[in-house]
Every structure is written in structure tokens, then in C-alpha cells.
Amino acid sequence: MNGQAPQHHAARVEAAIASGQAARSALVASWRRSSRLHHLDPSGHCLPERLAEAELREARERIAPLLAAAQGAMDRLYHAVGAAGCCVLLADGEGVPVDRRGTSADDATFQSWGLWTGALWSEEHEGTNGIGTCVVEQRPLTIDRDQHFFTRNTLLSCTAVPIYDHVAAFAGVLDVSSCRADRTDAFSNLIALAASEAARRIEADLFRQAFARARIVLTQGADGQSIGLVAVDADDLVIGATRSARAGLGIAPGRALQPVPAADLLGGDAACDHLAGGQRAVLQRALLRAGGNVSAAAKALGVSRATLHRKLKRFELNH
């Protein structure tokens, strides 16, 4: 806990809440929810509660498509951060980890901290923490050491990223956690980047699974950098769009799309020309980042290798 006595951390949390900082600090706002809304004591010592095995099985069944879509991305993320003493957790929308990756030598340590499948990591149960606070705020965040609400969690560093499903509704959280004291800010930034990329890949795989028979069109997100995916059926009707694509097209997230002609949604000739230019730029960036490797670029974009080849041919891009 960075050398702080338990009483000191609890007093610091209570002082911050009492000072009114919650109005301008997201962290203190979370501390306030933990204390005033959920009636938790920052000096509490009880370990995280766990679901029974039958309850965990039910939780996994409820998000079976997300679990299936996440396997490859979780493996790759773990290979990137596991050797540095981190574990990777996939939590459902209630803040319960339903899958994890970790080094067997570290399993006993992580299990003792409650960083395990079936543990209840919502803010209601654990106060401010990576998974639970991400569920509430639905944004990428890192809760580092003494930013946690409970004193007993202040050795942990947790980076969490929200995951959205095929209708752009909040579906779960991808989390990378560590209890090593030598985790630096620079390494935390790299973890945050890797976790965000893995979450977007999971979303793309989940979207492709949901619209397996549709044509997938790449768009630029509202920020001009992120990649959006739009599903178009055989009748040229748009039947689905990812959260990033919806933001760029002005479509509300969280519900299924009523089929709409692609030409109407994506605009007329001028708009289609702009869309094509955006797709070309997205493809070029993906190829550059993958060093010209089409398979790697296709995985990063969330499309099949065959689809990417067709798009490269359409835009006359060499690779």
C-alpha cells in the first residue's frame, strides 16, 4: 500500500469525500458512491465474495457469445502482459469475472486477492476498483493502488476497458490486474493501450459472429481514427453497426437497427465517395501497422482475410 498505514488510507478517503471533491473528481465521486450509496467502510477486511459454481456457470451461459468472441484476444493480451506479473480478466456487465488468464505460479496470489472467476467486483461489493468502476462509468480507466476504496486492495493496479456488443450495448469489461509494486506509469500506459486494442478486437469478432452472413463495411469512427463496422445484407440494407460506426453515423447505441437502405444511411454519391476515401485510409493504416501482412491487418480490422483482399483490390492498394 505504498507504505501507508490502513488508518491513513481510510482517513484520506473519508476526508476527500467530506471535502466535496466528488463534484470535480471522478475518483472521489466513486469513493463517495462506495461510502454513501453502498455503505462500505474503506478499512473493511473481508475478501471479495464469490458466486457458487452453479451461479458462475449461469453467468457464463448468459454471455456465451461474448465469451466465445473473447478467447483469441484474451490469449494474445495475456501473452503480452503475463510475464510482467499481470492477469487478464473478462467480467460480465455485473462486474463478475467469468474468464481469466494468468501464470500458474501467480495463481495462488491472485486467488487470495479475489482476482478470480466468480468474484463480485462491482462497486456495490468492492467499492472503487477497475472492473466495478468501469461498469458504472463505462469508459477505459485505471485504478492504481491507493486509488482503490478498500485499504486491502491498495496493492493492486487495475486497468479496465468496457466492451460493447453487436447492438452497441454495454456487455462487459476486459481487465488487466497486477499486484506488483514495480509497475511503472509507462508500463501502465502500454497495458492500457494493449487492453483497449484487445477490447476493440473482441467487439469486432462479436459483431462478425452476430452478422455472419452479412457484408461488413469499414467506416471511420466519429473521431476520424477509430474503425467502425457496418453490416449490409444481400439486399443492400444496413442491418447492424458497431458503437464507433453508430457514433459516426448519428445512430443511437444499445438497440437493434431497423433495416435501412445502405444508400440512404451512408448518403448519396458525394457521401459514398467520402466513405470510400475513409475506407481506403483505414485499409492503408492497417496494412502499414501490420508491415504489409494481410492476415495480421485483417485480424486488426475485424474482417476475414478474403474480405480484406476484396477491399484491397477494389481500392487498388498494393500489399
Tab-separated table of C-alpha atoms in Angstrom:
chain	number	residue	atom	x	y	z
A	1	MET	CA	0.000	0.000	0.000
A	2	ASN	CA	2.901	2.344	-0.758
A	3	GLY	CA	3.906	2.297	2.893
A	4	GLN	CA	0.647	3.841	4.166
A	5	ALA	CA	-0.993	2.583	7.342
A	6	PRO	CA	-4.541	1.248	6.905
A	7	GLN	CA	-5.920	4.021	9.109
A	8	HIS	CA	-4.213	6.651	6.962
A	9	HIS	CA	-5.813	5.434	3.741
A	10	ALA	CA	-9.293	5.220	5.251
A	11	ALA	CA	-8.924	8.715	6.723
A	12	ARG	CA	-7.737	10.067	3.356
A	13	VAL	CA	-10.781	8.587	1.595
A	14	GLU	CA	-13.207	9.989	4.146
A	15	ALA	CA	-11.535	13.418	4.096
A	16	ALA	CA	-11.756	13.572	0.287
A	17	ILE	CA	-15.457	12.665	0.367
A	18	ALA	CA	-16.213	15.214	3.078
A	19	SER	CA	-14.342	17.965	1.208
A	20	GLY	CA	-16.823	17.989	-1.671
A	21	GLN	CA	-14.200	16.964	-4.271
A	22	ALA	CA	-16.687	14.492	-5.787
A	23	ALA	CA	-18.082	17.297	-7.938
A	24	ARG	CA	-14.790	17.678	-9.816
A	25	SER	CA	-13.036	14.324	-9.352
A	26	ALA	CA	-14.326	11.090	-10.899
A	27	LEU	CA	-12.227	9.128	-8.394
A	28	VAL	CA	-13.693	10.870	-5.346
A	29	ALA	CA	-17.164	10.544	-6.866
A	30	SER	CA	-16.584	6.780	-6.948
A	31	TRP	CA	-15.333	6.828	-3.358
A	32	ARG	CA	-18.497	8.719	-2.409
A	33	ARG	CA	-20.722	6.140	-4.126
A	34	SER	CA	-18.843	3.383	-2.320
A	35	SER	CA	-19.299	5.031	1.073
A	36	ARG	CA	-22.630	6.844	0.925
A	37	LEU	CA	-24.591	4.758	-1.598
A	38	HIS	CA	-23.254	1.287	-0.835
A	39	HIS	CA	-22.387	1.900	2.849
A	40	LEU	CA	-18.931	0.371	2.611
A	41	ASP	CA	-16.118	1.023	5.082
A	42	PRO	CA	-12.704	1.658	3.435
A	43	SER	CA	-10.982	-0.151	6.304
A	44	GLY	CA	-13.069	-3.316	5.783
A	45	HIS	CA	-11.059	-6.537	5.720
A	46	CYS	CA	-13.410	-9.134	4.198
A	47	LEU	CA	-12.198	-10.691	0.948
A	48	PRO	CA	-14.386	-10.405	-2.169
A	49	GLU	CA	-17.495	-12.574	-2.139
A	50	ARG	CA	-17.706	-15.377	-4.693
A	51	LEU	CA	-20.548	-16.841	-6.695
A	52	ALA	CA	-21.350	-20.504	-6.215
A	53	GLU	CA	-20.173	-22.723	-9.076
A	54	ALA	CA	-23.726	-23.144	-10.393
A	55	GLU	CA	-24.205	-19.361	-10.369
A	56	LEU	CA	-20.913	-18.867	-12.213
A	57	ARG	CA	-21.966	-21.377	-14.872
A	58	GLU	CA	-25.217	-19.471	-15.345
A	59	ALA	CA	-23.334	-16.178	-15.625
A	60	ARG	CA	-21.073	-17.674	-18.289
A	61	GLU	CA	-24.046	-19.056	-20.214
A	62	ARG	CA	-25.725	-15.637	-20.243
A	63	ILE	CA	-22.789	-14.122	-22.122
A	64	ALA	CA	-21.753	-17.168	-24.153
A	65	PRO	CA	-21.309	-15.209	-27.431
A	66	LEU	CA	-19.004	-12.700	-25.705
A	67	LEU	CA	-17.008	-15.490	-24.087
A	68	ALA	CA	-16.519	-17.199	-27.434
A	69	ALA	CA	-15.513	-13.981	-29.195
A	70	ALA	CA	-13.026	-13.060	-26.455
A	71	GLN	CA	-10.860	-16.183	-26.429
A	72	GLY	CA	-8.283	-15.217	-29.043
A	73	ALA	CA	-7.913	-11.614	-27.912
A	74	MET	CA	-7.543	-12.657	-24.266
A	75	ASP	CA	-4.823	-15.152	-25.219
A	76	ARG	CA	-2.883	-12.506	-27.149
A	77	LEU	CA	-3.270	-9.903	-24.412
A	78	TYR	CA	-2.101	-12.357	-21.762
A	79	HIS	CA	0.964	-13.299	-23.825
A	80	ALA	CA	1.819	-9.592	-23.963
A	81	VAL	CA	1.458	-8.837	-20.237
A	82	GLY	CA	1.501	-12.150	-18.360
A	83	ALA	CA	5.267	-12.356	-17.960
A	84	ALA	CA	5.185	-8.997	-16.167
A	85	GLY	CA	3.068	-10.431	-13.366
A	86	CYS	CA	-0.357	-9.472	-14.720
A	87	CYS	CA	-3.534	-11.475	-15.077
A	88	VAL	CA	-6.277	-10.854	-17.634
A	89	LEU	CA	-9.939	-10.990	-16.617
A	90	LEU	CA	-13.155	-10.874	-18.627
A	91	ALA	CA	-16.070	-9.674	-16.489
A	92	ASP	CA	-19.764	-9.582	-17.312
A	93	GLY	CA	-21.953	-6.494	-17.113
A	94	GLU	CA	-22.430	-7.028	-13.378
A	95	GLY	CA	-18.705	-6.924	-12.627
A	96	VAL	CA	-18.204	-10.676	-12.168
A	97	PRO	CA	-15.102	-12.160	-13.850
A	98	VAL	CA	-16.223	-15.148	-15.909
A	99	ASP	CA	-12.910	-15.988	-17.598
A	100	ARG	CA	-9.263	-15.267	-16.881
A	101	ARG	CA	-5.686	-15.812	-17.992
A	102	GLY	CA	-2.770	-15.983	-15.591
A	103	THR	CA	0.568	-17.640	-14.896
A	104	SER	CA	0.153	-20.750	-12.760
A	105	ALA	CA	2.978	-19.578	-10.488
A	106	ASP	CA	0.913	-16.468	-9.668
A	107	ASP	CA	-2.471	-18.175	-9.372
A	108	ALA	CA	-2.401	-18.568	-5.582
A	109	THR	CA	-1.540	-14.891	-5.134
A	110	PHE	CA	-4.268	-13.653	-7.466
A	111	GLN	CA	-6.822	-16.022	-5.966
A	112	SER	CA	-6.000	-14.709	-2.492
A	113	TRP	CA	-6.711	-11.175	-3.738
A	114	GLY	CA	-10.010	-12.239	-5.259
A	115	LEU	CA	-8.794	-11.706	-8.838
A	116	TRP	CA	-10.532	-14.875	-9.899
A	117	THR	CA	-13.596	-16.061	-11.758
A	118	GLY	CA	-16.817	-15.756	-9.819
A	119	ALA	CA	-15.642	-12.953	-7.519
A	120	LEU	CA	-18.012	-9.999	-7.055
A	121	TRP	CA	-16.107	-6.895	-8.157
A	122	SER	CA	-18.994	-4.458	-8.580
A	123	GLU	CA	-18.690	-1.120	-6.770
A	124	GLU	CA	-21.592	-2.266	-4.614
A	125	HIS	CA	-19.407	-5.052	-3.204
A	126	GLU	CA	-15.808	-3.846	-3.599
A	127	GLY	CA	-16.054	-0.073	-3.796
A	128	THR	CA	-13.807	1.766	-6.235
A	129	ASN	CA	-11.868	-0.735	-8.383
A	130	GLY	CA	-11.034	-1.233	-12.037
A	131	ILE	CA	-13.817	-3.629	-13.001
A	132	GLY	CA	-16.597	-2.234	-10.820
A	133	THR	CA	-15.930	1.420	-11.595
A	134	CYS	CA	-15.685	0.639	-15.319
A	135	VAL	CA	-19.133	-0.996	-15.100
A	136	VAL	CA	-20.539	2.216	-13.600
A	137	GLU	CA	-18.719	4.761	-15.782
A	138	GLN	CA	-18.427	2.649	-18.951
A	139	ARG	CA	-15.116	4.197	-20.017
A	140	PRO	CA	-11.496	2.968	-20.074
A	141	LEU	CA	-9.816	3.645	-16.739
A	142	THR	CA	-7.017	2.604	-14.414
A	143	ILE	CA	-7.471	2.352	-10.659
A	144	ASP	CA	-3.929	2.332	-9.318
A	145	ARG	CA	-3.030	1.161	-5.822
A	146	ASP	CA	-4.348	3.647	-3.238
A	147	GLN	CA	-6.983	4.913	-5.642
A	148	HIS	CA	-8.923	1.793	-4.599
A	149	PHE	CA	-11.608	2.330	-1.977
A	150	PHE	CA	-10.742	-0.583	0.296
A	151	THR	CA	-7.404	-0.403	2.101
A	152	ARG	CA	-6.896	-4.124	1.463
A	153	ASN	CA	-6.937	-3.523	-2.318
A	154	THR	CA	-4.312	-0.773	-2.352
A	155	LEU	CA	-1.535	-3.075	-3.560
A	156	LEU	CA	-3.464	-3.663	-6.790
A	157	SER	CA	-3.200	-1.846	-10.106
A	158	CYS	CA	-6.172	-2.498	-12.393
A	159	THR	CA	-6.733	-1.292	-15.957
A	160	ALA	CA	-10.247	-1.862	-17.295
A	161	VAL	CA	-11.880	-1.278	-20.685
A	162	PRO	CA	-15.613	-1.578	-21.481
A	163	ILE	CA	-16.794	-3.975	-24.184
A	164	TYR	CA	-19.912	-3.361	-26.289
A	165	ASP	CA	-21.950	-5.999	-28.080
A	166	HIS	CA	-23.289	-6.190	-31.639
A	167	VAL	CA	-26.021	-3.627	-30.925
A	168	ALA	CA	-23.533	-1.309	-29.188
A	169	ALA	CA	-24.915	-2.069	-25.716
A	170	PHE	CA	-22.565	-2.415	-22.747
A	171	ALA	CA	-21.688	-6.100	-22.400
A	172	GLY	CA	-18.723	-6.472	-20.055
A	173	VAL	CA	-15.232	-5.431	-19.032
A	174	LEU	CA	-11.742	-6.519	-20.067
A	175	ASP	CA	-9.340	-6.034	-17.147
A	176	VAL	CA	-5.584	-6.359	-16.650
A	177	SER	CA	-4.594	-6.503	-12.980
A	178	SER	CA	-1.272	-6.622	-11.161
A	179	CYS	CA	-0.185	-6.603	-7.532
A	180	ARG	CA	3.485	-5.916	-8.266
A	181	ALA	CA	4.986	-2.858	-6.607
A	182	ASP	CA	7.325	-2.155	-9.552
A	183	ARG	CA	4.574	-1.409	-12.100
A	184	THR	CA	5.575	1.920	-13.651
A	185	ASP	CA	3.407	4.612	-15.226
A	186	ALA	CA	4.995	3.934	-18.620
A	187	PHE	CA	4.159	0.241	-18.400
A	188	SER	CA	0.634	1.081	-17.219
A	189	ASN	CA	0.166	3.200	-20.330
A	190	LEU	CA	1.262	0.307	-22.544
A	191	ILE	CA	-1.154	-2.013	-20.733
A	192	ALA	CA	-3.986	0.464	-21.256
A	193	LEU	CA	-3.237	0.626	-24.985
A	194	ALA	CA	-2.995	-3.163	-25.323
A	195	ALA	CA	-6.215	-3.693	-23.351
A	196	SER	CA	-8.097	-1.143	-25.479
A	197	GLU	CA	-6.946	-2.784	-28.709
A	198	ALA	CA	-7.927	-6.219	-27.375
A	199	ALA	CA	-11.387	-4.943	-26.382
A	200	ARG	CA	-11.971	-3.484	-29.843
A	201	ARG	CA	-10.917	-6.786	-31.408
A	202	ILE	CA	-13.381	-8.652	-29.189
A	203	GLU	CA	-16.129	-6.261	-30.263
A	204	ALA	CA	-15.263	-6.809	-33.929
A	205	ASP	CA	-15.299	-10.597	-33.534
A	206	LEU	CA	-18.601	-10.412	-31.625
A	207	PHE	CA	-20.075	-8.235	-34.372
A	208	ARG	CA	-18.916	-10.584	-37.129
A	209	GLN	CA	-20.422	-13.541	-35.276
A	210	ALA	CA	-23.777	-11.775	-34.972
A	211	PHE	CA	-23.818	-10.805	-38.665
A	212	ALA	CA	-22.031	-13.828	-40.106
A	213	ARG	CA	-23.992	-13.748	-43.384
A	214	ALA	CA	-23.739	-10.006	-43.964
A	215	ARG	CA	-21.197	-7.958	-45.893
A	216	ILE	CA	-19.022	-5.992	-43.490
A	217	VAL	CA	-18.254	-2.398	-44.498
A	218	LEU	CA	-15.483	-0.454	-42.783
A	219	THR	CA	-16.117	3.138	-41.739
A	220	GLN	CA	-14.193	5.744	-39.803
A	221	GLY	CA	-15.380	6.492	-36.306
A	222	ALA	CA	-16.562	9.911	-35.202
A	223	ASP	CA	-13.015	10.747	-34.086
A	224	GLY	CA	-11.629	10.055	-37.568
A	225	GLN	CA	-9.239	7.446	-36.158
A	226	SER	CA	-11.223	4.516	-34.774
A	227	ILE	CA	-12.669	1.872	-37.074
A	228	GLY	CA	-16.399	1.308	-37.350
A	229	LEU	CA	-18.073	-1.760	-38.830
A	230	VAL	CA	-21.414	-1.758	-40.644
A	231	ALA	CA	-23.281	-4.950	-41.616
A	232	VAL	CA	-25.036	-4.871	-45.015
A	233	ASP	CA	-27.240	-7.755	-46.164
A	234	ALA	CA	-27.731	-9.190	-49.651
A	235	ASP	CA	-30.427	-6.589	-50.370
A	236	ASP	CA	-28.036	-3.730	-49.581
A	237	LEU	CA	-29.823	-2.975	-46.330
A	238	VAL	CA	-27.796	-1.906	-43.313
A	239	ILE	CA	-28.788	-4.296	-40.528
A	240	GLY	CA	-26.101	-3.584	-37.926
A	241	ALA	CA	-23.412	-1.136	-36.857
A	242	THR	CA	-20.776	-1.103	-34.124
A	243	ARG	CA	-20.657	1.601	-31.460
A	244	SER	CA	-17.935	3.506	-33.308
A	245	ALA	CA	-19.842	3.339	-36.592
A	246	ARG	CA	-23.056	4.478	-34.891
A	247	ALA	CA	-21.273	7.466	-33.411
A	248	GLY	CA	-20.036	8.473	-36.850
A	249	LEU	CA	-23.434	7.965	-38.469
A	250	GLY	CA	-25.516	9.522	-35.701
A	251	ILE	CA	-27.255	6.268	-34.702
A	252	ALA	CA	-28.202	5.691	-31.063
A	253	PRO	CA	-26.433	2.744	-29.389
A	254	GLY	CA	-27.985	-0.043	-27.411
A	255	ARG	CA	-30.707	-1.386	-29.689
A	256	ALA	CA	-31.057	-3.364	-32.917
A	257	LEU	CA	-31.226	-1.375	-36.135
A	258	GLN	CA	-34.329	-1.266	-38.254
A	259	PRO	CA	-33.038	-2.265	-41.722
A	260	VAL	CA	-32.336	0.816	-43.815
A	261	PRO	CA	-31.021	1.081	-47.395
A	262	ALA	CA	-27.268	1.498	-47.363
A	263	ALA	CA	-27.502	4.354	-49.848
A	264	ASP	CA	-29.893	6.232	-47.539
A	265	LEU	CA	-27.816	5.749	-44.416
A	266	LEU	CA	-24.407	6.236	-45.965
A	267	GLY	CA	-25.520	9.103	-48.224
A	268	GLY	CA	-25.534	9.831	-51.935
A	269	ASP	CA	-22.656	9.816	-54.386
A	270	ALA	CA	-20.627	12.503	-52.623
A	271	ALA	CA	-21.081	10.883	-49.240
A	272	CYS	CA	-20.252	7.477	-50.698
A	273	ASP	CA	-17.089	8.925	-52.232
A	274	HIS	CA	-16.153	10.279	-48.796
A	275	LEU	CA	-16.911	6.895	-47.257
A	276	ALA	CA	-14.755	5.153	-49.839
A	277	GLY	CA	-11.918	7.557	-49.126
A	278	GLY	CA	-12.267	6.868	-45.423
A	279	GLN	CA	-12.197	3.114	-46.021
A	280	ARG	CA	-9.096	3.449	-48.182
A	281	ALA	CA	-7.325	5.398	-45.423
A	282	VAL	CA	-8.354	2.814	-42.816
A	283	LEU	CA	-7.011	-0.001	-45.003
A	284	GLN	CA	-3.733	1.788	-45.650
A	285	ARG	CA	-3.147	2.413	-41.947
A	286	ALA	CA	-3.943	-1.189	-41.068
A	287	LEU	CA	-1.505	-2.512	-43.692
A	288	LEU	CA	1.236	-0.165	-42.532
A	289	ARG	CA	0.776	-1.161	-38.901
A	290	ALA	CA	0.870	-4.836	-39.904
A	291	GLY	CA	4.007	-4.361	-42.002
A	292	GLY	CA	2.114	-5.392	-45.122
A	293	ASN	CA	0.913	-8.663	-43.588
A	294	VAL	CA	-2.640	-9.098	-44.903
A	295	SER	CA	-3.627	-11.727	-42.328
A	296	ALA	CA	-2.483	-9.530	-39.432
A	297	ALA	CA	-4.201	-6.480	-40.926
A	298	ALA	CA	-7.446	-8.434	-41.362
A	299	LYS	CA	-7.381	-9.526	-37.714
A	300	ALA	CA	-6.768	-5.956	-36.565
A	301	LEU	CA	-9.678	-4.704	-38.679
A	302	GLY	CA	-12.024	-7.472	-37.570
A	303	VAL	CA	-12.681	-8.802	-41.077
A	304	SER	CA	-11.783	-12.023	-42.855
A	305	ARG	CA	-8.661	-12.280	-44.992
A	306	ALA	CA	-10.845	-12.820	-48.086
A	307	THR	CA	-12.870	-9.682	-47.338
A	308	LEU	CA	-9.713	-7.633	-46.926
A	309	HIS	CA	-8.312	-8.951	-50.213
A	310	ARG	CA	-11.503	-7.873	-51.995
A	311	LYS	CA	-11.296	-4.397	-50.493
A	312	LEU	CA	-7.621	-4.049	-51.378
A	313	LYS	CA	-8.425	-4.986	-54.964
A	314	ARG	CA	-11.357	-2.559	-55.043
A	315	PHE	CA	-9.203	0.356	-53.883
A	316	GLU	CA	-6.216	-0.784	-55.958
A	317	LEU	CA	-3.964	-0.995	-52.933
A	318	ASN	CA	-0.727	-2.937	-53.312
A	319	HIS	CA	0.475	-5.152	-50.470
